[in-house]
Short mmCIF file of C-alpha atoms and ligand atoms in Angstrom, two decimals:
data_model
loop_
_atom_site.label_atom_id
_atom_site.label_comp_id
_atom_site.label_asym_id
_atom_site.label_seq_id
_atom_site.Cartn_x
_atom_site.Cartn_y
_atom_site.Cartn_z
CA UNK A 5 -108.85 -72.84 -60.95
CA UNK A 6 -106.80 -74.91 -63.50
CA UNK A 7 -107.87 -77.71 -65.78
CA UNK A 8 -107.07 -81.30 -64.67
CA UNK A 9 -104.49 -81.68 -67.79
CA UNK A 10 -103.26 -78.66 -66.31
CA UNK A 11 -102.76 -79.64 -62.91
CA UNK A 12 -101.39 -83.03 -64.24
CA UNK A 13 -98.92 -81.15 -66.70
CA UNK A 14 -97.74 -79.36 -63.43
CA UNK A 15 -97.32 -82.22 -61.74
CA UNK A 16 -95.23 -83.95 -64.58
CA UNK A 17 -92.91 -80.82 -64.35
CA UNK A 18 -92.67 -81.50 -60.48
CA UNK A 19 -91.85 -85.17 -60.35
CA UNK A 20 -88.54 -86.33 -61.92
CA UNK A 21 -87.37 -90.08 -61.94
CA UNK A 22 -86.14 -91.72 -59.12
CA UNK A 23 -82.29 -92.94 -59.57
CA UNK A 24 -81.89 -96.80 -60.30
CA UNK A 25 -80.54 -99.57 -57.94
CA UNK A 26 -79.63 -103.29 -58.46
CA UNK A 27 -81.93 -106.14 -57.38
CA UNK A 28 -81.75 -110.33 -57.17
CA UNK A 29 -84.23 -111.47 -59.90
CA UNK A 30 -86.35 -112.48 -57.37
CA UNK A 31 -86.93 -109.20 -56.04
CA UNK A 32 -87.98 -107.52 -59.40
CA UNK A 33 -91.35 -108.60 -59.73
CA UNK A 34 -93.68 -105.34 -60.11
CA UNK A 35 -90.41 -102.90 -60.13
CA UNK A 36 -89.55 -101.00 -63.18
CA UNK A 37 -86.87 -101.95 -65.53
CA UNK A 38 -84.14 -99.04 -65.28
CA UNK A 39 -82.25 -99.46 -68.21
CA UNK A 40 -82.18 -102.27 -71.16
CA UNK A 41 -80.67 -105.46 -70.58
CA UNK A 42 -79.02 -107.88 -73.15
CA UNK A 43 -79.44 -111.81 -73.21
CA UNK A 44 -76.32 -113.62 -71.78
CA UNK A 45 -78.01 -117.25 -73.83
CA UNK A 46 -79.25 -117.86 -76.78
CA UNK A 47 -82.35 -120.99 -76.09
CA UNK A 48 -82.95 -123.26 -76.74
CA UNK A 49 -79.09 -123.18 -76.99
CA UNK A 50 -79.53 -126.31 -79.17
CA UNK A 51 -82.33 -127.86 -82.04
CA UNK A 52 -84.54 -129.36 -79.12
CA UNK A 53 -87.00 -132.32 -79.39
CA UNK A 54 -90.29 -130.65 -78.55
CA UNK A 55 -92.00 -134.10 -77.70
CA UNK A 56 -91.07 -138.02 -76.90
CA UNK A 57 -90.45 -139.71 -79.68
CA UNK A 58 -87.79 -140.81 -82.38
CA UNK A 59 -85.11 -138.88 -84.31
CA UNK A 60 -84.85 -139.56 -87.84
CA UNK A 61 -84.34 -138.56 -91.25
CA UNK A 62 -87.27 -136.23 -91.77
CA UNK A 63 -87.61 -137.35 -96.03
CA UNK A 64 -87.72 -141.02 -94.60
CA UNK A 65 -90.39 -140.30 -92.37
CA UNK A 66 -93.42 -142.14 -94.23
CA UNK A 67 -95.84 -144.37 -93.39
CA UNK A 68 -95.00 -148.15 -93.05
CA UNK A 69 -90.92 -147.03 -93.05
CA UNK A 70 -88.57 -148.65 -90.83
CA UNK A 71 -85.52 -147.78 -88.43
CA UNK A 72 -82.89 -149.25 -86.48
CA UNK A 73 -82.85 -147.29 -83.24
CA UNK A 74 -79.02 -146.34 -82.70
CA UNK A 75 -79.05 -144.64 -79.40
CA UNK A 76 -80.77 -142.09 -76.48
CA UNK A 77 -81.33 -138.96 -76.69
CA UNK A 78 -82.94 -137.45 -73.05
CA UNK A 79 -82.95 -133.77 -71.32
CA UNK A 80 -79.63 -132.78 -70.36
CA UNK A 81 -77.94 -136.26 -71.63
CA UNK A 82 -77.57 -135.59 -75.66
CA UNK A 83 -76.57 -138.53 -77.71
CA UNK A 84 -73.10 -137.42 -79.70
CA UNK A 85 -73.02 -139.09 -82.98
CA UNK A 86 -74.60 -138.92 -86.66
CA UNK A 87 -78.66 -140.10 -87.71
CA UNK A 88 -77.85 -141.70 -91.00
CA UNK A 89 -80.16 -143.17 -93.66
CA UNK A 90 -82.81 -145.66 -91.88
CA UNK A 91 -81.68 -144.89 -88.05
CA UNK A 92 -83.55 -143.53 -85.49
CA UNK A 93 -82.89 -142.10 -82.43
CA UNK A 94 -85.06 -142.13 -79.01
CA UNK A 95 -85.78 -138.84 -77.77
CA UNK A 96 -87.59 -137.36 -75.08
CA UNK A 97 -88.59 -133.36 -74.80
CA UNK A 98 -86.16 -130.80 -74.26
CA UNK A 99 -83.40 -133.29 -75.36
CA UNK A 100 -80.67 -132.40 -78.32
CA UNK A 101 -81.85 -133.42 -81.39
CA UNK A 102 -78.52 -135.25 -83.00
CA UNK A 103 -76.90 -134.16 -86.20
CA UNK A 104 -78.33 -135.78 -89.42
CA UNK A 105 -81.93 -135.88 -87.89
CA UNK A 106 -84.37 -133.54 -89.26
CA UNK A 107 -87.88 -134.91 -88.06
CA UNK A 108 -89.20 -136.20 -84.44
CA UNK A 109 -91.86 -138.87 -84.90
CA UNK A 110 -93.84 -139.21 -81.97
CA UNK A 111 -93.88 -142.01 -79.98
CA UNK A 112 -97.81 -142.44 -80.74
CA UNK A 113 -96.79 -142.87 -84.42
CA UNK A 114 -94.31 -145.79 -84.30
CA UNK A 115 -94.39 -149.45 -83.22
CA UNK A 116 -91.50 -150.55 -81.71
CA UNK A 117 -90.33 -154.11 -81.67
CA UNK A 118 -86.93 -154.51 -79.83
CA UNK A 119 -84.36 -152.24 -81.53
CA UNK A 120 -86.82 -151.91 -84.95
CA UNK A 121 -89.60 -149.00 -85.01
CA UNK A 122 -92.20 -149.03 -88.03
CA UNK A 123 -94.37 -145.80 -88.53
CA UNK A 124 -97.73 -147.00 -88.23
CA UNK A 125 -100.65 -144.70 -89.64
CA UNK A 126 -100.79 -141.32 -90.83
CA UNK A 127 -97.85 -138.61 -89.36
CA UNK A 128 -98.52 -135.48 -88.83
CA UNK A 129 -96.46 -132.24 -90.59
CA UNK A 130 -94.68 -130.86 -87.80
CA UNK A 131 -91.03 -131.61 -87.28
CA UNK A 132 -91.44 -131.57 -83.70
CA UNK A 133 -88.22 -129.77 -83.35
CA UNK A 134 -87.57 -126.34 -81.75
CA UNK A 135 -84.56 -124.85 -83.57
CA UNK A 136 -81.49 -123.36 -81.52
CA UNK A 137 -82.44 -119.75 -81.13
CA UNK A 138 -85.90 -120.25 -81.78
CA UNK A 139 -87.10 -118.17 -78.16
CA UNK A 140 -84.19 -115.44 -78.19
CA UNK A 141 -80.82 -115.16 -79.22
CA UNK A 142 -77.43 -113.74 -77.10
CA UNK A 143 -77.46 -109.90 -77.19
CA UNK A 144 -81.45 -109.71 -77.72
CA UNK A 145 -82.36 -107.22 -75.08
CA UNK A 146 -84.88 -106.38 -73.13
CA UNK A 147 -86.17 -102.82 -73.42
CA UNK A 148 -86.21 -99.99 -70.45
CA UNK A 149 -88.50 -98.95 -69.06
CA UNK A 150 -90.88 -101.96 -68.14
CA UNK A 151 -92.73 -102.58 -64.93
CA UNK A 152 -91.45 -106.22 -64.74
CA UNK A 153 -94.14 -108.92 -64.06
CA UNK A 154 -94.05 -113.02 -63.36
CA UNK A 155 -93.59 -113.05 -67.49
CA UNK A 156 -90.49 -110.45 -67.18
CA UNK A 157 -89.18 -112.83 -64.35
CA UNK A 158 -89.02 -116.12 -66.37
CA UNK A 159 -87.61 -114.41 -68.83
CA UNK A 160 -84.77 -113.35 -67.28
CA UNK A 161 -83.89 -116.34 -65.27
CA UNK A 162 -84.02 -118.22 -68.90
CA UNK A 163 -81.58 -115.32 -70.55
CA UNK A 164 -79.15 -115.92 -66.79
CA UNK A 165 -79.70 -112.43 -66.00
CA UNK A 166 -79.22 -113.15 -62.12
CA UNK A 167 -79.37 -109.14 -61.13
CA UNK A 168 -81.80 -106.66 -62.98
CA UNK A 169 -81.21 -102.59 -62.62
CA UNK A 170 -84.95 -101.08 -61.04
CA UNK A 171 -85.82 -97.58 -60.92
CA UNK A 172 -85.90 -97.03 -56.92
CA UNK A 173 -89.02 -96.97 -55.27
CA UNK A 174 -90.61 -93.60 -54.43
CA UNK A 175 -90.64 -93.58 -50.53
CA UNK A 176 -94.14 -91.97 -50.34
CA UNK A 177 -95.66 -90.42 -46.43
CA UNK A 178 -98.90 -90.73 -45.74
CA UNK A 179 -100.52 -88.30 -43.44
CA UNK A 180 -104.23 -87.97 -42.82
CA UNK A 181 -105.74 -84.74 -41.09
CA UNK A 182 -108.42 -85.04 -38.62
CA UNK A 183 -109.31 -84.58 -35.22
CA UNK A 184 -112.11 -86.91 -36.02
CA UNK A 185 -110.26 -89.56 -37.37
CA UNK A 186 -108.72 -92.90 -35.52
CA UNK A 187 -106.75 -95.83 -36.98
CA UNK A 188 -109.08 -99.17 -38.14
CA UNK A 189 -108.75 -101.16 -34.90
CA UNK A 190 -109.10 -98.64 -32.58
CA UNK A 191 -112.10 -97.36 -31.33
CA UNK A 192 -113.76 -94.56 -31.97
CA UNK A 193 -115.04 -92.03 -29.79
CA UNK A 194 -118.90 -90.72 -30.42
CA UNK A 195 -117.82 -88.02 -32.99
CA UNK A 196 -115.42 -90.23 -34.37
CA UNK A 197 -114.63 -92.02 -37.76
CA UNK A 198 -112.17 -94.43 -39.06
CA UNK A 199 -109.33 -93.54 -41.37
CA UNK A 200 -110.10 -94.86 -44.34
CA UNK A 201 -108.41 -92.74 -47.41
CA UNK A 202 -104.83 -93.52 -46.75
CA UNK A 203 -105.30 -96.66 -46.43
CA UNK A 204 -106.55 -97.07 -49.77
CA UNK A 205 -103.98 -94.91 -50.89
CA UNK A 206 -101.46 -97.09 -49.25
CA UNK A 207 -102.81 -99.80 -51.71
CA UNK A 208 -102.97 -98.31 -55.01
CA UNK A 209 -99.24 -97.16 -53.99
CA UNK A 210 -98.27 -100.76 -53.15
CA UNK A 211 -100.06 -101.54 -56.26
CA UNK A 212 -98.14 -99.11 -58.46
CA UNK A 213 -94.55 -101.21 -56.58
CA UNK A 214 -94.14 -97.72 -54.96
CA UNK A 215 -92.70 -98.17 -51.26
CA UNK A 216 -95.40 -96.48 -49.36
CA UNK A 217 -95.32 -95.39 -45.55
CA UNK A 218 -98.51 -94.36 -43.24
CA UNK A 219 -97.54 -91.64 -40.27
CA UNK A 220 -99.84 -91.01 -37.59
CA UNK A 221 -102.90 -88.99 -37.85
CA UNK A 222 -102.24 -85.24 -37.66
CA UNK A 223 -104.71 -83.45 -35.66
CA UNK A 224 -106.78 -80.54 -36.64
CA UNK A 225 -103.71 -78.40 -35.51
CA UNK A 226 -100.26 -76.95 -36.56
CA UNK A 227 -98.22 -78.81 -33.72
CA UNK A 228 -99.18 -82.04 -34.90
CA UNK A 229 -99.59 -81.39 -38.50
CA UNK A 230 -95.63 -80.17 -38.24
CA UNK A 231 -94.60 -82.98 -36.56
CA UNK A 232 -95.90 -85.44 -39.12
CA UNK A 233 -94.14 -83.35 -41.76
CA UNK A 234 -91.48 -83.95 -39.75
CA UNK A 235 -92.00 -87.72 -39.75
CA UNK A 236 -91.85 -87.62 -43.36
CA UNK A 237 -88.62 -86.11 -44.15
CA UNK A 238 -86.72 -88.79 -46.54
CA UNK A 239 -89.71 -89.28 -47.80
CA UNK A 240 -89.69 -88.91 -52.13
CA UNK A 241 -93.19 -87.36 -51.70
CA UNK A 242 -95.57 -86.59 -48.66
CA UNK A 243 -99.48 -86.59 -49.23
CA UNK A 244 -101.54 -85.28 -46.96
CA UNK A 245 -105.47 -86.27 -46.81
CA UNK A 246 -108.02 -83.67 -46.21
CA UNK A 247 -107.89 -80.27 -44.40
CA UNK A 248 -107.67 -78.92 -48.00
CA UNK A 249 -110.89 -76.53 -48.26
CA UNK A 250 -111.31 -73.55 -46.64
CA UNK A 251 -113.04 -74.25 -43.81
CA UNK A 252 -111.77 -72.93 -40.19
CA UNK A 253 -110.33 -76.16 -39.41
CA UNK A 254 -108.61 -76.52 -43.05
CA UNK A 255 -104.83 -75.91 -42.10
CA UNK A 256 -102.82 -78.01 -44.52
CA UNK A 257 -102.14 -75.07 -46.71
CA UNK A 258 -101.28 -72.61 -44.20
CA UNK A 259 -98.77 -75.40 -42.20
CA UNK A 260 -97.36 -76.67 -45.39
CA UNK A 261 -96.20 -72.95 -46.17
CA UNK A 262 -95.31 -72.38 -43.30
CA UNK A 263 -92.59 -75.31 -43.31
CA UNK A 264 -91.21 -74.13 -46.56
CA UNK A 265 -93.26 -75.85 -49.16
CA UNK A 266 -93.68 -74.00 -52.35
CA UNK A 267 -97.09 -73.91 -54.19
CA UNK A 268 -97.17 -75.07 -57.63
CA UNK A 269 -100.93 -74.97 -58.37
CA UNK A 270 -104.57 -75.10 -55.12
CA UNK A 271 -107.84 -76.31 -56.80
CA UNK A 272 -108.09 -78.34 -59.80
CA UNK A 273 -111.91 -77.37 -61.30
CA UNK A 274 -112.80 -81.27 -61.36
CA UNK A 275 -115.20 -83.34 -59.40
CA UNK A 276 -114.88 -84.88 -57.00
CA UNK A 277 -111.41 -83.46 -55.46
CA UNK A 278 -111.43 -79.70 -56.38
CA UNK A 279 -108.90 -78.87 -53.45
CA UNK A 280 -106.16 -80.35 -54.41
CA UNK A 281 -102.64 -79.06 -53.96
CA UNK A 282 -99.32 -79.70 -55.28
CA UNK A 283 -95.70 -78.61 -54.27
CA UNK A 284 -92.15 -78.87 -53.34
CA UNK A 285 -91.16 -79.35 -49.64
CA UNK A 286 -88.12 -77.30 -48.32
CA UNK A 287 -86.06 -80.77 -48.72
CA UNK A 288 -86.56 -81.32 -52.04
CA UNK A 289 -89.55 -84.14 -51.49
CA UNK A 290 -93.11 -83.46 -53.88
CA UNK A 291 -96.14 -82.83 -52.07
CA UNK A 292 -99.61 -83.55 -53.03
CA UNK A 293 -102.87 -82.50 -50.95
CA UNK A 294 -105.56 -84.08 -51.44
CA UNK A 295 -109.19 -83.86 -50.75
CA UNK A 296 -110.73 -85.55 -47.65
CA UNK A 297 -113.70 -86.73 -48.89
CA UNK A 298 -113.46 -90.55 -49.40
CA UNK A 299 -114.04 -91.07 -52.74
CA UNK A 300 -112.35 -87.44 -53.40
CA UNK A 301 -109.05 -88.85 -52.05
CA UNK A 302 -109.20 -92.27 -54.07
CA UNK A 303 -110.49 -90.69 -57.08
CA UNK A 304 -107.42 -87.79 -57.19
CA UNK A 305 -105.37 -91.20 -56.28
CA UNK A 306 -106.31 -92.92 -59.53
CA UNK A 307 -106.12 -89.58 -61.65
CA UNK A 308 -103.39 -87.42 -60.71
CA UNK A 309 -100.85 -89.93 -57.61
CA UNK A 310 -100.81 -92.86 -59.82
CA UNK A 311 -99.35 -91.05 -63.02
CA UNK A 312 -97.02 -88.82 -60.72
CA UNK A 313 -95.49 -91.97 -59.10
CA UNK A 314 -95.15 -93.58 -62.45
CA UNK A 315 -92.76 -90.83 -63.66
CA UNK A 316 -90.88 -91.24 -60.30
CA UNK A 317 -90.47 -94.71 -61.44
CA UNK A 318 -89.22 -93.89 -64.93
CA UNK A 319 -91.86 -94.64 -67.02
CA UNK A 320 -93.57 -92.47 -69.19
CA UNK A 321 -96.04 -89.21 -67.94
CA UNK A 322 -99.19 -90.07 -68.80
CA UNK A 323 -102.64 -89.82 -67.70
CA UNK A 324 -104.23 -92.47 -66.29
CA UNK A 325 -105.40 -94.85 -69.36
CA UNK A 326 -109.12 -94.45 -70.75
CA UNK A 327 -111.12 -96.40 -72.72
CA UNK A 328 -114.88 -96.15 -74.46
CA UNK A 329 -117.74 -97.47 -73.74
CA UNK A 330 -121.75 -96.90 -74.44
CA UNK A 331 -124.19 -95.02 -72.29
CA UNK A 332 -126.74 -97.34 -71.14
CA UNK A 333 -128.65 -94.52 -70.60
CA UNK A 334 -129.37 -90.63 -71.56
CA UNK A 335 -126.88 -88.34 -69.18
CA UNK A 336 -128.04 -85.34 -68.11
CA UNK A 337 -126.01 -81.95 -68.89
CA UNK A 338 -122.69 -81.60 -66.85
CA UNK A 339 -121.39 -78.63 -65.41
CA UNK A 340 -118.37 -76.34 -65.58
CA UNK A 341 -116.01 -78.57 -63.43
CA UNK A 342 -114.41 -82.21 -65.17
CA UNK A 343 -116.45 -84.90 -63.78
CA UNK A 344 -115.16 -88.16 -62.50
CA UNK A 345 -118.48 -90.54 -62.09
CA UNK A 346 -118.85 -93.81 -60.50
CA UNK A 347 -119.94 -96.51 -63.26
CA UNK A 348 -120.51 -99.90 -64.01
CA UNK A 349 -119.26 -101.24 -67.26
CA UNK A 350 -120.10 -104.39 -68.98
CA UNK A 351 -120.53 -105.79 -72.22
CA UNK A 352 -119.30 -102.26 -73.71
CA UNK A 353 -122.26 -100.57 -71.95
CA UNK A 354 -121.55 -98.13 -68.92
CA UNK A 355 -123.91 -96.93 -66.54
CA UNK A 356 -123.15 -94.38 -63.66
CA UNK A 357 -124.61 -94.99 -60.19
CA UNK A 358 -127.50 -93.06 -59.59
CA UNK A 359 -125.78 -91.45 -56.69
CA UNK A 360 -122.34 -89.97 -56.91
CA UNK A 361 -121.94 -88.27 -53.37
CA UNK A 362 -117.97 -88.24 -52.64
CA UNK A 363 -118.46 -89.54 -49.34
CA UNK A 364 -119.56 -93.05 -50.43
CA UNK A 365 -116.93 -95.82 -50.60
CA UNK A 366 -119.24 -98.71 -50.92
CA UNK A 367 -120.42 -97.23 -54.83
CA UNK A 368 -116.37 -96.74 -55.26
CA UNK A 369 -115.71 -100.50 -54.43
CA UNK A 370 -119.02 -101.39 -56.33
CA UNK A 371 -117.58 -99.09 -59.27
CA UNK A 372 -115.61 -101.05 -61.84
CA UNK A 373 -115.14 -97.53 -63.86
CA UNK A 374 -114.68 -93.87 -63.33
CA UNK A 375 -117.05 -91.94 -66.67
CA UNK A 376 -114.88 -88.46 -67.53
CA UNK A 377 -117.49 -86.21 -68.39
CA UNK A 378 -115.64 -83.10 -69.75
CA UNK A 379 -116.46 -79.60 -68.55
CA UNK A 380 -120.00 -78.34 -69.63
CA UNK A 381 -120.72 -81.55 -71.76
CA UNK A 382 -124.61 -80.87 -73.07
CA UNK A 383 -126.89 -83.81 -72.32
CA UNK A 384 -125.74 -86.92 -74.26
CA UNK A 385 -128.64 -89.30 -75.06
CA UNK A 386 -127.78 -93.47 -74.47
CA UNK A 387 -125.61 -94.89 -77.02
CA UNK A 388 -123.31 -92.35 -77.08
CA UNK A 389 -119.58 -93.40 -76.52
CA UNK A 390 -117.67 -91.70 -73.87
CA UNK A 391 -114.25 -92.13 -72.00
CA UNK A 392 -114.19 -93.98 -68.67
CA UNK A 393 -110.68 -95.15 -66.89
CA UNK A 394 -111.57 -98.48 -65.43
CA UNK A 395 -110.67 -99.00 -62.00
P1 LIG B 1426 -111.76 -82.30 -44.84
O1 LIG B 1426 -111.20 -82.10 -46.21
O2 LIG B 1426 -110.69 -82.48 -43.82
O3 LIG B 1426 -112.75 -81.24 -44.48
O4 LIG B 1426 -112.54 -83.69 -44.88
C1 LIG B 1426 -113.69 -83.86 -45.69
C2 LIG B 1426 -114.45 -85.07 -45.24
O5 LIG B 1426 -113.62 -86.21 -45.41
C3 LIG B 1426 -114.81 -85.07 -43.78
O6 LIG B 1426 -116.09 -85.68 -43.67
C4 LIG B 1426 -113.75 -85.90 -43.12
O7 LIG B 1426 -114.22 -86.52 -41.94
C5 LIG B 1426 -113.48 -86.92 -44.18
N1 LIG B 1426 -112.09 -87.39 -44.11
C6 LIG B 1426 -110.99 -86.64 -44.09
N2 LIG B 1426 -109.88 -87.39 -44.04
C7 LIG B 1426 -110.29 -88.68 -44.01
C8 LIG B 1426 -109.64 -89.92 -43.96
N3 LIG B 1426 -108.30 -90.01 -43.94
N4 LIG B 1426 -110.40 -91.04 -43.96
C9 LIG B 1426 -111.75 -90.96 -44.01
N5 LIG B 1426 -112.42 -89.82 -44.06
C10 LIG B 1426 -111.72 -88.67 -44.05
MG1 LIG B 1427 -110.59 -82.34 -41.85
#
């Protein structure tokens, strides 16, 4: 059995970015930036006025000072023509500040009598200008990769970039394995239970801005398990749920070789999800076995599918991010296999659920953390900081 570094190190030799297609802005949200893109504006593309209020000299500006007011100055009507020594100019926000004027006075901070303002009281320090430039300039670029959010979005619209360049999205099959397994809506017979693991999988993939797909159920047989393989030819990568172990009715492995996919590593010595597999189908697409078990399945999602699908997307292969915490309480001795345990963080302090049985989905949605407890970690007493990847 190999380590689950080593299982993910296979699986970052396996996957290789997807190629890169163009998108309308709108369309980019939660894609990943394929290659860097320059700034076609510079903005503000002018000094702006950052508030309402009056252009002027900005060494005039003291108390008790006065100013003829010379002219308007609004958003996207800019008054041409000099400020000179004791003239003002109205201005409203987002308006070109004109030449000569170094200061806006707020509107708050003048009286205005017909064409005459007076500073009252005391001014504040700010000029109340944003200088041309003073967000980005032409050229400044934005750097690949990037999975582009709402931020990203504005961002380009502001710079005009009207089409962005995204990785593709990894066209990922979904196949669950189970003669006792029907589709939520339907209903089950006595021996029956609902599909649940691809369906969360089908989340964190839509999640992740991956393009997933779900295929029927395959039955506990190699006719139907070939025909979904079949279904999920153009598929980037095919994952199969359950039917992993080595129980009678456990045929993933033998169908999957039997179809032409090559083995790169079975069993991963982790818990929960030791039977995981990983290969290359005969056309080229990855494919990843995972564990039936509920929380199995979703756990193996979070630690070795997400980081996959992020290399297919071009961005960088790494593990799925940890961070520390404290034990709330003393944890007993682990054993020999890497242990992924349901926990509750807060306030820095993380506490695993008392019971960590890989069949139950209501502790995973109750779980805000998974706790890695390393192979053969000796009891730690509370207090101790460990590594948890939050969910
Ligand atoms: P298996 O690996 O096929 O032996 O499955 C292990 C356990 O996970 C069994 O209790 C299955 O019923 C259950 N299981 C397998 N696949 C799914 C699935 N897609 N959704 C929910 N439970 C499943
Ligand atoms: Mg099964």
């Amino acid at each position: 059995m190999i380590s689950v570094t080593q299982a993910l190190d296979n699986l970052f030799a396996l996957a290789k970015p997807l190629g890169k297609e163009i998108v309308p802005l709108r369309a980019a949200n939660g894609r990943v930036l394929a290659h860097d893109v320059a700034s076609k504006r510079t903005q503000p593309p002018f000094a702006a006025s950052a508030m309402d209020g009056y252009a002027v000299i900005g060494a005039e500006a003291v108390p008790d000072a006065t100013f003829k007011v010379i002219g308007e100055s609004a958003a996207g009507h800019g008054w041409r023509g000099d400020v000179r020594s004791g003239e003002a100019v109205r201005i409203f926000t987002g308006a070109p500040v004109p030449e000569g004027a170094t200061r806006v006075i707020l509107q708050e901070e003048v009286m205005r009598i017909s064409n005459e303002i007076t500073i009252t009281g005391n001014i504040g320090t700010g000029d109340n200008i944003r200088p041309a430039g003073g967000d980005f300039k032409q050229g400044d670029v934005i750097k690949a990769p990037r999975r582009i959010g709402p931020a990203d979005i504005a961002l380009m619209a502001s710079m005009n970039i009207a089409e962005v360049p995204v990785m593709r999205r990894p066209d990922v099959a979904l196949i669950s394995t189970g003669d006792e397994l029907v589709m939520p809506g339907e209903e089950p017979g006595p021996d029956q239970i609902i599909a649940s693991n691809t369906f969360g999988l089908y989340a964190l993939l839509q999640d992740l801005g991956a393009a997933p797909r779900l295929l029927p159920i395959a039955k506990d047989n190699p006719a139907s398990l070939e025909m979904c393989f079949d279904l999920a030819k153009g598929a980037d990568l095919v994952v199969t749920v359950g039917g992993a172990s080595v129980g009678d009715h456990d045929i993933v492995a033998d169908v999957a070789a039997s179809v032409g996919m090559e083995q790169s590593f079975y069993k991963v010595a982790m818990r929960p999800g030791k039977p995981l597999m990983a290969g290359r189908m005969a056309d080229g697409a990855l494919m990843l076995g995972l564990p039936g078990n509920p929380v199995s399945a979703m756990v193996c999602g979070t630690v070795f599918l997400a980081p996959m699908v992020r290399v297919m997307m071009g961005l960088p292969a790494l593990p799925a991010a940890r961070k520390t915490a404290r034990l709330a309480e003393d944890m007993p001795a682990g054993g020999p296999r890497e242990h992924y345990l349901r926990a509750q963080v807060a306030d820095g302090e993380i506490t695993p659920f008392a019971r960590q049985d890989s069949a139950l989905l209501g502790i995973l949605a109750d779980a805000n953390a998974l706790l890695v407890q390393p192979p053969d970690t000796p009891m730690l007493p509370a207090g101790t900081m460990v590594d948890y990847i939050p969910l």
